[in-house]
mmCIF file of C-alpha atoms and ligand atoms in Angstrom:
data_model
loop_
_atom_site.group_PDB
_atom_site.id
_atom_site.type_symbol
_atom_site.label_atom_id
_atom_site.label_comp_id
_atom_site.label_asym_id
_atom_site.label_seq_id
_atom_site.Cartn_x
_atom_site.Cartn_y
_atom_site.Cartn_z
ATOM 1 C CA UNK A 1 -25.955 -3.798 0.385
ATOM 2 C CA UNK A 2 -28.108 -2.689 -2.749
ATOM 3 C CA UNK A 3 -25.865 -2.248 -5.736
ATOM 4 C CA UNK A 4 -27.378 -1.163 -8.870
ATOM 5 C CA UNK A 5 -25.243 -2.799 -11.778
ATOM 6 C CA UNK A 6 -25.143 -1.284 -15.260
ATOM 7 C CA UNK A 7 -22.787 -3.306 -17.256
ATOM 8 C CA UNK A 8 -20.766 -1.974 -20.209
ATOM 9 C CA UNK A 9 -22.071 -2.045 -23.793
ATOM 10 C CA UNK A 10 -18.577 -0.811 -24.924
ATOM 11 C CA UNK A 11 -15.814 -3.302 -23.674
ATOM 12 C CA UNK A 12 -12.347 -1.477 -23.284
ATOM 13 C CA UNK A 13 -9.600 -2.791 -25.188
ATOM 14 C CA UNK A 14 -7.341 -5.283 -23.585
ATOM 15 C CA UNK A 15 -3.736 -4.505 -23.116
ATOM 16 C CA UNK A 16 -1.368 -6.178 -25.420
ATOM 17 C CA UNK A 17 2.339 -6.031 -24.168
ATOM 18 C CA UNK A 18 3.735 -5.756 -20.794
ATOM 19 C CA UNK A 19 0.971 -4.493 -18.187
ATOM 20 C CA UNK A 20 3.537 -2.306 -16.045
ATOM 21 C CA UNK A 21 1.642 -1.021 -12.929
ATOM 22 C CA UNK A 22 -1.297 1.321 -12.962
ATOM 23 C CA UNK A 23 -1.837 1.938 -16.268
ATOM 24 C CA UNK A 24 -4.662 -0.005 -17.515
ATOM 25 C CA UNK A 25 -8.355 -0.151 -16.025
ATOM 26 C CA UNK A 26 -10.786 -2.584 -16.154
ATOM 27 C CA UNK A 27 -14.165 -2.052 -17.698
ATOM 28 C CA UNK A 28 -16.166 -1.177 -14.744
ATOM 29 C CA UNK A 29 -15.953 1.227 -11.559
ATOM 30 C CA UNK A 30 -17.818 1.056 -7.942
ATOM 31 C CA UNK A 31 -19.228 4.667 -6.735
ATOM 32 C CA UNK A 32 -21.201 5.256 -3.885
ATOM 33 C CA UNK A 33 -22.307 8.800 -2.777
ATOM 34 C CA UNK A 34 -22.741 10.439 0.677
ATOM 35 C CA UNK A 35 -24.437 13.394 1.893
ATOM 36 C CA UNK A 36 -24.927 14.709 5.269
ATOM 37 C CA UNK A 37 -28.447 13.777 6.746
ATOM 38 C CA UNK A 38 -28.846 11.002 4.108
ATOM 39 C CA UNK A 39 -26.149 8.806 4.664
ATOM 40 C CA UNK A 40 -24.177 6.459 2.070
ATOM 41 C CA UNK A 41 -26.662 6.138 -1.145
ATOM 42 C CA UNK A 42 -26.889 5.118 -4.733
ATOM 43 C CA UNK A 43 -24.282 2.099 -4.726
ATOM 44 C CA UNK A 44 -23.585 0.912 -8.321
ATOM 45 C CA UNK A 45 -21.339 -0.522 -10.554
ATOM 46 C CA UNK A 46 -21.099 1.099 -14.115
ATOM 47 C CA UNK A 47 -18.834 1.307 -16.915
ATOM 48 C CA UNK A 48 -15.319 2.987 -16.345
ATOM 49 C CA UNK A 49 -14.947 6.522 -17.476
ATOM 50 C CA UNK A 50 -14.180 10.155 -16.394
ATOM 51 C CA UNK A 51 -16.377 11.592 -13.282
ATOM 52 C CA UNK A 52 -17.568 15.057 -13.342
ATOM 53 C CA UNK A 53 -16.689 17.108 -10.201
ATOM 54 C CA UNK A 54 -17.672 20.473 -9.253
ATOM 55 C CA UNK A 55 -14.665 22.658 -9.565
ATOM 56 C CA UNK A 56 -15.199 23.842 -6.216
ATOM 57 C CA UNK A 57 -15.292 20.163 -4.739
ATOM 58 C CA UNK A 58 -13.185 20.397 -1.651
ATOM 59 C CA UNK A 59 -10.951 17.460 -2.365
ATOM 60 C CA UNK A 60 -9.171 19.556 -5.109
ATOM 61 C CA UNK A 61 -8.526 22.420 -2.682
ATOM 62 C CA UNK A 62 -7.866 20.901 0.665
ATOM 63 C CA UNK A 63 -7.146 17.057 -0.143
ATOM 64 C CA UNK A 64 -9.646 15.601 1.765
ATOM 65 C CA UNK A 65 -9.112 12.281 0.324
ATOM 66 C CA UNK A 66 -7.746 8.731 1.581
ATOM 67 C CA UNK A 67 -7.258 5.626 -0.518
ATOM 68 C CA UNK A 68 -6.431 1.926 -0.143
ATOM 69 C CA UNK A 69 -3.927 -0.436 -2.462
ATOM 70 C CA UNK A 70 -4.799 -4.190 -2.323
ATOM 71 C CA UNK A 71 -4.916 -7.098 -4.596
ATOM 72 C CA UNK A 72 -7.000 -10.004 -5.969
ATOM 73 C CA UNK A 73 -4.923 -12.944 -7.142
ATOM 74 C CA UNK A 74 -5.953 -15.806 -9.679
ATOM 75 C CA UNK A 75 -4.761 -19.040 -8.374
ATOM 76 C CA UNK A 76 -3.828 -22.255 -10.570
ATOM 77 C CA UNK A 77 -7.332 -23.595 -9.849
ATOM 78 C CA UNK A 78 -8.972 -20.610 -11.634
ATOM 79 C CA UNK A 79 -10.267 -19.024 -8.211
ATOM 80 C CA UNK A 80 -10.144 -15.695 -7.547
ATOM 81 C CA UNK A 81 -8.774 -14.700 -3.992
ATOM 82 C CA UNK A 82 -8.697 -11.121 -2.369
ATOM 83 C CA UNK A 83 -5.724 -10.764 0.275
ATOM 84 C CA UNK A 84 -6.801 -9.245 3.719
ATOM 85 C CA UNK A 85 -9.801 -7.156 2.599
ATOM 86 C CA UNK A 86 -10.833 -6.945 5.930
ATOM 87 C CA UNK A 87 -7.673 -5.697 7.424
ATOM 88 C CA UNK A 88 -7.879 -2.883 4.165
ATOM 89 C CA UNK A 89 -11.278 -2.098 4.604
ATOM 90 C CA UNK A 90 -10.654 -1.497 8.471
ATOM 91 C CA UNK A 91 -7.881 0.829 7.615
ATOM 92 C CA UNK A 92 -9.732 2.448 5.123
ATOM 93 C CA UNK A 93 -12.366 3.252 7.959
ATOM 94 C CA UNK A 94 -9.458 4.457 10.331
ATOM 95 C CA UNK A 95 -8.005 6.749 7.435
ATOM 96 C CA UNK A 96 -11.645 8.373 6.811
ATOM 97 C CA UNK A 97 -11.932 9.034 10.729
ATOM 98 C CA UNK A 98 -8.458 10.823 10.665
ATOM 99 C CA UNK A 99 -9.740 12.958 7.903
ATOM 100 C CA UNK A 100 -12.720 13.684 8.864
ATOM 101 C CA UNK A 101 -14.496 11.777 5.868
ATOM 102 C CA UNK A 102 -17.755 10.228 6.156
ATOM 103 C CA UNK A 103 -16.591 6.512 7.212
ATOM 104 C CA UNK A 104 -17.689 3.757 4.804
ATOM 105 C CA UNK A 105 -18.659 0.607 6.819
ATOM 106 C CA UNK A 106 -15.771 -1.803 6.636
ATOM 107 C CA UNK A 107 -18.459 -4.797 5.694
ATOM 108 C CA UNK A 108 -19.778 -2.668 2.943
ATOM 109 C CA UNK A 109 -16.276 -1.686 1.537
ATOM 110 C CA UNK A 110 -15.418 -5.561 1.382
ATOM 111 C CA UNK A 111 -18.685 -6.082 -0.288
ATOM 112 C CA UNK A 112 -18.318 -3.478 -2.843
ATOM 113 C CA UNK A 113 -14.941 -4.568 -3.579
ATOM 114 C CA UNK A 114 -16.137 -8.232 -4.165
ATOM 115 C CA UNK A 115 -18.843 -7.261 -5.941
ATOM 116 C CA UNK A 116 -16.713 -5.093 -8.759
ATOM 117 C CA UNK A 117 -13.776 -7.877 -8.883
ATOM 118 C CA UNK A 118 -16.352 -10.118 -9.618
ATOM 119 C CA UNK A 119 -17.840 -8.224 -12.499
ATOM 120 C CA UNK A 120 -14.532 -7.706 -14.226
ATOM 121 C CA UNK A 121 -12.862 -11.242 -13.000
ATOM 122 C CA UNK A 122 -11.805 -11.932 -16.434
ATOM 123 C CA UNK A 123 -9.569 -9.052 -16.199
ATOM 124 C CA UNK A 124 -7.568 -10.873 -13.312
ATOM 125 C CA UNK A 125 -4.274 -11.825 -14.842
ATOM 126 C CA UNK A 126 -3.747 -15.635 -15.147
ATOM 127 C CA UNK A 127 -1.689 -17.106 -12.219
ATOM 128 C CA UNK A 128 1.056 -18.102 -14.750
ATOM 129 C CA UNK A 129 1.635 -14.665 -15.756
ATOM 130 C CA UNK A 130 2.696 -13.676 -11.911
ATOM 131 C CA UNK A 131 0.179 -10.807 -12.252
ATOM 132 C CA UNK A 132 -2.621 -9.783 -10.284
ATOM 133 C CA UNK A 133 -5.681 -7.264 -10.118
ATOM 134 C CA UNK A 134 -4.571 -3.986 -8.334
ATOM 135 C CA UNK A 135 -7.705 -2.650 -6.417
ATOM 136 C CA UNK A 136 -7.641 1.122 -5.479
ATOM 137 C CA UNK A 137 -10.820 1.947 -3.347
ATOM 138 C CA UNK A 138 -10.792 5.782 -2.534
ATOM 139 C CA UNK A 139 -13.200 8.245 -0.618
ATOM 140 C CA UNK A 140 -12.862 12.180 -1.711
ATOM 141 C CA UNK A 141 -14.917 15.156 -0.564
ATOM 142 C CA UNK A 142 -17.500 16.455 -3.507
ATOM 143 C CA UNK A 143 -18.916 19.070 -1.793
ATOM 144 C CA UNK A 144 -18.823 22.717 -3.837
ATOM 145 C CA UNK A 145 -17.761 24.810 -1.044
ATOM 146 C CA UNK A 146 -14.685 26.800 -0.271
ATOM 147 C CA UNK A 147 -14.824 27.241 3.239
ATOM 148 C CA UNK A 148 -12.287 25.239 5.302
ATOM 149 C CA UNK A 149 -14.183 22.518 7.362
ATOM 150 C CA UNK A 150 -14.761 18.717 6.741
ATOM 151 C CA UNK A 151 -17.149 18.678 3.609
ATOM 152 C CA UNK A 152 -20.906 17.335 3.806
ATOM 153 C CA UNK A 153 -20.629 15.391 0.887
ATOM 154 C CA UNK A 154 -18.551 12.535 -0.541
ATOM 155 C CA UNK A 155 -18.010 9.654 -3.108
ATOM 156 C CA UNK A 156 -16.443 6.416 -2.462
ATOM 157 C CA UNK A 157 -15.089 4.727 -5.504
ATOM 158 C CA UNK A 158 -13.287 1.439 -6.641
ATOM 159 C CA UNK A 159 -11.151 1.121 -9.629
ATOM 160 C CA UNK A 160 -9.253 -2.042 -10.811
ATOM 161 C CA UNK A 161 -5.859 -2.423 -12.799
ATOM 162 C CA UNK A 162 -4.614 -5.633 -14.033
ATOM 163 C CA UNK A 163 -0.629 -5.428 -13.107
ATOM 164 C CA UNK A 164 2.230 -7.586 -14.051
ATOM 165 C CA UNK A 165 4.774 -9.491 -11.727
ATOM 166 C CA UNK A 166 6.546 -6.765 -9.885
ATOM 167 C CA UNK A 167 9.718 -8.654 -10.470
ATOM 168 C CA UNK A 168 9.677 -8.995 -14.424
ATOM 169 C CA UNK A 169 13.587 -9.121 -14.625
ATOM 170 C CA UNK A 170 14.379 -10.979 -11.297
ATOM 171 C CA UNK A 171 14.318 -10.621 -7.706
ATOM 172 C CA UNK A 172 16.270 -7.283 -7.711
ATOM 173 C CA UNK A 173 17.500 -5.169 -4.762
ATOM 174 C CA UNK A 174 16.695 -1.517 -4.601
ATOM 175 C CA UNK A 175 18.898 1.259 -3.797
ATOM 176 C CA UNK A 176 17.733 3.561 -1.060
ATOM 177 C CA UNK A 177 18.468 7.235 -0.396
ATOM 178 C CA UNK A 178 18.326 7.815 3.597
ATOM 179 C CA UNK A 179 16.728 11.282 3.529
ATOM 180 C CA UNK A 180 17.850 13.616 6.717
ATOM 181 C CA UNK A 181 16.775 16.726 5.567
ATOM 182 C CA UNK A 182 13.147 16.568 4.021
ATOM 183 C CA UNK A 183 10.143 15.214 6.079
ATOM 184 C CA UNK A 184 7.167 13.238 5.559
ATOM 185 C CA UNK A 185 5.259 13.052 8.475
ATOM 186 C CA UNK A 186 5.488 14.244 12.424
ATOM 187 C CA UNK A 187 3.939 12.838 15.524
ATOM 188 C CA UNK A 188 0.364 13.941 15.805
ATOM 189 C CA UNK A 189 0.085 14.492 11.700
ATOM 190 C CA UNK A 190 -1.582 12.333 9.511
ATOM 191 C CA UNK A 191 1.511 9.904 8.924
ATOM 192 C CA UNK A 192 -0.476 6.753 9.912
ATOM 193 C CA UNK A 193 -3.582 7.710 7.238
ATOM 194 C CA UNK A 194 -3.518 6.551 3.781
ATOM 195 C CA UNK A 195 -4.068 9.948 2.686
ATOM 196 C CA UNK A 196 -3.103 11.759 -0.750
ATOM 197 C CA UNK A 197 -1.326 14.592 0.872
ATOM 198 C CA UNK A 198 1.521 12.186 2.292
ATOM 199 C CA UNK A 199 2.408 11.278 -1.264
ATOM 200 C CA UNK A 200 2.234 15.121 -2.603
ATOM 201 C CA UNK A 201 4.633 15.874 0.160
ATOM 202 C CA UNK A 202 7.015 13.004 -0.650
ATOM 203 C CA UNK A 203 7.534 13.749 -4.414
ATOM 204 C CA UNK A 204 10.354 16.243 -3.892
ATOM 205 C CA UNK A 205 12.752 14.041 -1.989
ATOM 206 C CA UNK A 206 11.854 10.901 -4.086
ATOM 207 C CA UNK A 207 12.709 13.227 -6.952
ATOM 208 C CA UNK A 208 16.037 14.420 -5.694
ATOM 209 C CA UNK A 209 16.623 10.837 -4.618
ATOM 210 C CA UNK A 210 16.291 9.429 -8.280
ATOM 211 C CA UNK A 211 18.507 12.192 -9.647
ATOM 212 C CA UNK A 212 21.240 11.025 -7.462
ATOM 213 C CA UNK A 213 20.464 7.414 -8.841
ATOM 214 C CA UNK A 214 18.594 5.760 -5.771
ATOM 215 C CA UNK A 215 15.193 3.967 -6.571
ATOM 216 C CA UNK A 216 13.528 5.415 -3.309
ATOM 217 C CA UNK A 217 13.648 7.562 -0.143
ATOM 218 C CA UNK A 218 14.150 5.848 3.439
ATOM 219 C CA UNK A 219 12.327 8.447 5.873
ATOM 220 C CA UNK A 220 13.885 9.389 9.160
ATOM 221 C CA UNK A 221 12.290 11.106 12.168
ATOM 222 C CA UNK A 222 11.346 14.555 11.841
ATOM 223 C CA UNK A 223 13.582 15.501 14.939
ATOM 224 C CA UNK A 224 16.786 13.920 15.118
ATOM 225 C CA UNK A 225 16.963 12.129 11.439
ATOM 226 C CA UNK A 226 18.150 9.339 13.199
ATOM 227 C CA UNK A 227 15.403 6.691 13.731
ATOM 228 C CA UNK A 228 14.162 4.910 10.755
ATOM 229 C CA UNK A 229 10.647 5.421 9.885
ATOM 230 C CA UNK A 230 9.291 3.791 6.453
ATOM 231 C CA UNK A 231 10.355 3.618 2.539
ATOM 232 C CA UNK A 232 8.203 5.622 0.146
ATOM 233 C CA UNK A 233 5.275 2.731 -0.152
ATOM 234 C CA UNK A 234 6.956 0.494 1.928
ATOM 235 C CA UNK A 235 7.626 -0.264 5.508
ATOM 236 C CA UNK A 236 11.430 -1.386 6.466
ATOM 237 C CA UNK A 237 12.731 -4.384 8.400
ATOM 238 C CA UNK A 238 16.578 -4.706 9.638
ATOM 239 C CA UNK A 239 17.732 -8.229 10.320
ATOM 240 C CA UNK A 240 20.647 -8.107 12.639
ATOM 241 C CA UNK A 241 22.181 -11.541 13.754
ATOM 242 C CA UNK A 242 19.713 -12.016 16.871
ATOM 243 C CA UNK A 243 16.810 -10.067 15.864
ATOM 244 C CA UNK A 244 14.722 -8.620 13.411
ATOM 245 C CA UNK A 245 13.447 -5.305 13.952
ATOM 246 C CA UNK A 246 10.667 -3.169 12.193
ATOM 247 C CA UNK A 247 9.922 0.439 13.541
ATOM 248 C CA UNK A 248 6.811 0.312 15.936
ATOM 249 C CA UNK A 249 3.493 1.872 14.896
ATOM 250 C CA UNK A 250 3.647 5.353 16.904
ATOM 251 C CA UNK A 251 1.627 7.659 14.266
ATOM 252 C CA UNK A 252 4.334 8.703 11.823
ATOM 253 C CA UNK A 253 4.074 5.665 9.748
ATOM 254 C CA UNK A 254 1.626 3.596 7.705
ATOM 255 C CA UNK A 255 0.746 0.231 9.392
ATOM 256 C CA UNK A 256 1.039 -1.786 6.427
ATOM 257 C CA UNK A 257 -0.947 -4.932 5.937
ATOM 258 C CA UNK A 258 2.037 -6.668 4.268
ATOM 259 C CA UNK A 259 4.388 -5.555 7.227
ATOM 260 C CA UNK A 260 1.625 -7.346 9.667
ATOM 261 C CA UNK A 261 1.434 -10.193 7.689
ATOM 262 C CA UNK A 262 5.479 -10.655 7.289
ATOM 263 C CA UNK A 263 5.467 -10.075 11.312
ATOM 264 C CA UNK A 264 3.076 -12.915 11.407
ATOM 265 C CA UNK A 265 5.052 -15.276 9.118
ATOM 266 C CA UNK A 266 8.215 -14.447 11.052
ATOM 267 C CA UNK A 267 6.476 -15.387 14.227
ATOM 268 C CA UNK A 268 4.993 -18.716 12.592
ATOM 269 C CA UNK A 269 8.829 -19.495 11.968
ATOM 270 C CA UNK A 270 9.959 -18.696 15.577
ATOM 271 C CA UNK A 271 12.201 -15.774 14.452
ATOM 272 C CA UNK A 272 12.983 -13.186 17.061
ATOM 273 C CA UNK A 273 10.680 -10.499 15.545
ATOM 274 C CA UNK A 274 10.578 -7.031 17.805
ATOM 275 C CA UNK A 275 8.971 -3.609 17.006
ATOM 276 C CA UNK A 276 11.052 -1.114 18.159
ATOM 277 C CA UNK A 277 12.909 1.781 17.165
ATOM 278 C CA UNK A 278 16.003 1.270 15.351
ATOM 279 C CA UNK A 279 18.418 4.073 14.537
ATOM 280 C CA UNK A 280 20.725 5.042 11.669
ATOM 281 C CA UNK A 281 24.057 4.635 14.138
ATOM 282 C CA UNK A 282 22.713 0.990 14.971
ATOM 283 C CA UNK A 283 22.661 -0.179 11.403
ATOM 284 C CA UNK A 284 26.174 1.574 10.416
ATOM 285 C CA UNK A 285 27.760 -0.157 13.699
ATOM 286 C CA UNK A 286 26.036 -3.634 13.113
ATOM 287 C CA UNK A 287 27.149 -3.449 9.263
ATOM 288 C CA UNK A 288 30.775 -2.784 10.313
ATOM 289 C CA UNK A 289 30.692 -5.565 13.135
ATOM 290 C CA UNK A 290 29.180 -7.999 10.715
ATOM 291 C CA UNK A 291 25.933 -8.059 12.862
ATOM 292 C CA UNK A 292 23.947 -6.726 9.723
ATOM 293 C CA UNK A 293 22.056 -9.697 7.935
ATOM 294 C CA UNK A 294 19.791 -8.049 5.611
ATOM 295 C CA UNK A 295 17.434 -5.058 5.162
ATOM 296 C CA UNK A 296 14.116 -5.431 3.101
ATOM 297 C CA UNK A 297 11.136 -3.552 2.678
ATOM 298 C CA UNK A 298 7.189 -4.925 2.757
ATOM 299 C CA UNK A 299 4.076 -3.375 0.683
ATOM 300 C CA UNK A 300 1.378 -4.479 -1.407
ATOM 301 C CA UNK A 301 2.843 -3.777 -4.755
ATOM 302 C CA UNK A 302 6.399 -5.412 -4.314
ATOM 303 C CA UNK A 303 5.320 -7.793 -1.262
ATOM 304 C CA UNK A 304 8.866 -8.130 -0.231
ATOM 305 C CA UNK A 305 11.745 -5.867 -1.544
ATOM 306 C CA UNK A 306 15.313 -6.476 -0.786
ATOM 307 C CA UNK A 307 17.510 -3.579 0.123
ATOM 308 C CA UNK A 308 20.767 -3.698 -1.398
ATOM 309 C CA UNK A 309 22.202 -0.083 -0.783
ATOM 310 C CA UNK A 310 21.541 2.484 1.794
ATOM 311 C CA UNK A 311 22.766 5.965 0.410
ATOM 312 C CA UNK A 312 24.359 8.579 2.927
ATOM 313 C CA UNK A 313 25.768 11.633 2.277
ATOM 314 C CA UNK A 314 29.340 10.314 3.090
ATOM 315 C CA UNK A 315 28.628 7.164 0.763
ATOM 316 C CA UNK A 316 26.761 3.690 -0.045
ATOM 317 C CA UNK A 317 26.475 1.126 2.590
ATOM 318 C CA UNK A 318 25.892 -2.244 0.902
ATOM 319 C CA UNK A 319 23.925 -4.402 2.740
ATOM 320 C CA UNK A 320 25.567 -7.744 3.004
ATOM 321 C CA UNK A 321 26.885 -8.821 -0.463
ATOM 322 C CA UNK A 322 24.256 -6.574 -2.031
ATOM 323 C CA UNK A 323 22.254 -9.470 -3.112
ATOM 324 C CA UNK A 324 18.878 -10.297 -2.085
ATOM 325 C CA UNK A 325 19.021 -11.903 1.738
ATOM 326 C CA UNK A 326 17.625 -15.207 2.310
ATOM 327 C CA UNK A 327 15.054 -13.798 4.672
ATOM 328 C CA UNK A 328 13.561 -11.485 2.045
ATOM 329 C CA UNK A 329 13.690 -14.259 -0.968
ATOM 330 C CA UNK A 330 11.822 -16.729 1.571
ATOM 331 C CA UNK A 331 9.201 -14.571 2.983
ATOM 332 C CA UNK A 332 8.409 -13.297 -0.696
ATOM 333 C CA UNK A 333 7.873 -16.424 -1.871
ATOM 334 C CA UNK A 334 5.847 -17.786 1.189
ATOM 335 C CA UNK A 335 3.284 -14.872 1.063
ATOM 336 C CA UNK A 336 2.757 -14.783 -2.661
ATOM 337 C CA UNK A 337 2.155 -18.942 -2.448
ATOM 338 C CA UNK A 338 -0.488 -18.066 0.219
ATOM 339 C CA UNK A 339 -1.971 -15.276 -2.113
ATOM 340 C CA UNK A 340 -2.165 -17.548 -5.047
ATOM 341 C CA UNK A 341 -3.859 -20.369 -2.816
ATOM 342 C CA UNK A 342 -0.735 -22.707 -3.458
ATOM 343 C CA UNK A 343 -0.080 -23.022 0.173
ATOM 344 C CA UNK A 344 -2.340 -23.585 3.391
ATOM 345 C CA UNK A 345 -3.835 -20.161 4.676
ATOM 346 C CA UNK A 346 -3.831 -20.638 8.382
ATOM 347 C CA UNK A 347 -4.549 -16.949 9.423
ATOM 348 C CA UNK A 348 -7.800 -16.845 7.166
ATOM 349 C CA UNK A 349 -6.105 -14.162 5.075
ATOM 350 C CA UNK A 350 -7.764 -14.858 1.809
ATOM 351 C CA UNK A 351 -11.406 -14.310 0.670
ATOM 352 C CA UNK A 352 -12.898 -16.017 -2.577
ATOM 353 C CA UNK A 353 -14.677 -13.898 -4.693
HETATM 354 C C1 LIG B 401 0.242 1.540 1.548
HETATM 355 C C2 LIG B 401 1.492 2.202 2.554
HETATM 356 C C3 LIG B 401 2.640 0.958 2.695
HETATM 357 C C4 LIG B 401 2.279 -0.194 2.719
HETATM 358 O O1 LIG B 401 1.480 -0.928 3.126
HETATM 359 P P1 LIG B 401 0.839 -2.395 2.731
HETATM 360 O O2 LIG B 401 -0.813 -2.439 3.342
HETATM 361 O O3 LIG B 401 1.451 -3.183 3.121
HETATM 362 O O4 LIG B 401 0.473 -2.134 1.105
HETATM 363 C C5 LIG B 401 3.743 1.601 3.670
HETATM 364 N N1 LIG B 401 3.907 3.154 3.538
HETATM 365 C C6 LIG B 401 3.224 3.858 2.918
HETATM 366 C C7 LIG B 401 3.414 5.186 3.288
HETATM 367 C C8 LIG B 401 1.953 3.525 2.316
HETATM 368 O O5 LIG B 401 1.212 4.124 2.145
#
């Protein structure tokens, strides 16, 4: 792929103090345009800055936009490694297809990601900080047209943000509100695509949960509100005494790449990991009978996030002793060590930039 590189002549100020998440952006951005009949064209890396969009651009009206979230890590050896870029590029293509957006070839997406990360390599936080470079590829409809149909013009962009260690104040369990009224996705909808509308639709329940003193929402199925689906930006795992369960990919939840990686690591350990539906009743009964070992979420941002409390209308269910479970701690440490290049990578998940 031909990529035109126009390096910045005015480097952006480097962040001082804590990086946080998603507030600082690097010097460069990748863009590539699409128009029906011509295909993808004009791949370029240019200085980071505002874009111009026609006020009638269909993304602003009908939300034809999909995105990815992935990371690059700097190892103690100084090398920069992308974690599972092929899996992220393949998911981006699936999300595009679902929203009738012009598909970005996975090989082109991976190349564009590698090139823009290489351009801003000196923005990747050092291994010693525990930070990483968060990568946000996204594809959006730019055609100026108010009719309702798939647009004929799109842009694929990639922005990068250095982020701090997720657990700056220790590996803390989260408090999760079990949502049994509002719904994130239904079968036949777009719950399994990484698309902006799913997030817009989640904000009200998330804000209510915050107001009640919880960190995030656990979505349940749209019909009985009994089966566990996923948490805001994470997939969920429930460890019983004899099996570890995570809900199956049946169209309403996002197939997390961290979820897939954790399933693989659990299989490597010889654990009994099962993809099946799990109900709230089952979790509450397991808690009552002492069969509930731990609950944790998985996602690119936190990697593995222990759940300390599940909040119900009739009170809180404290998981175990409310402290991070052994599996969550071990899986978090194992996966982050692989990502940093501190452990072997038997599944070929890393790609050096
Ligand atoms: C991105 C996302 C996840 C986590 O996916 P990863 O690939 O593990 O980062 C889970 N749920 C939703 C709704 C998401 O958008």
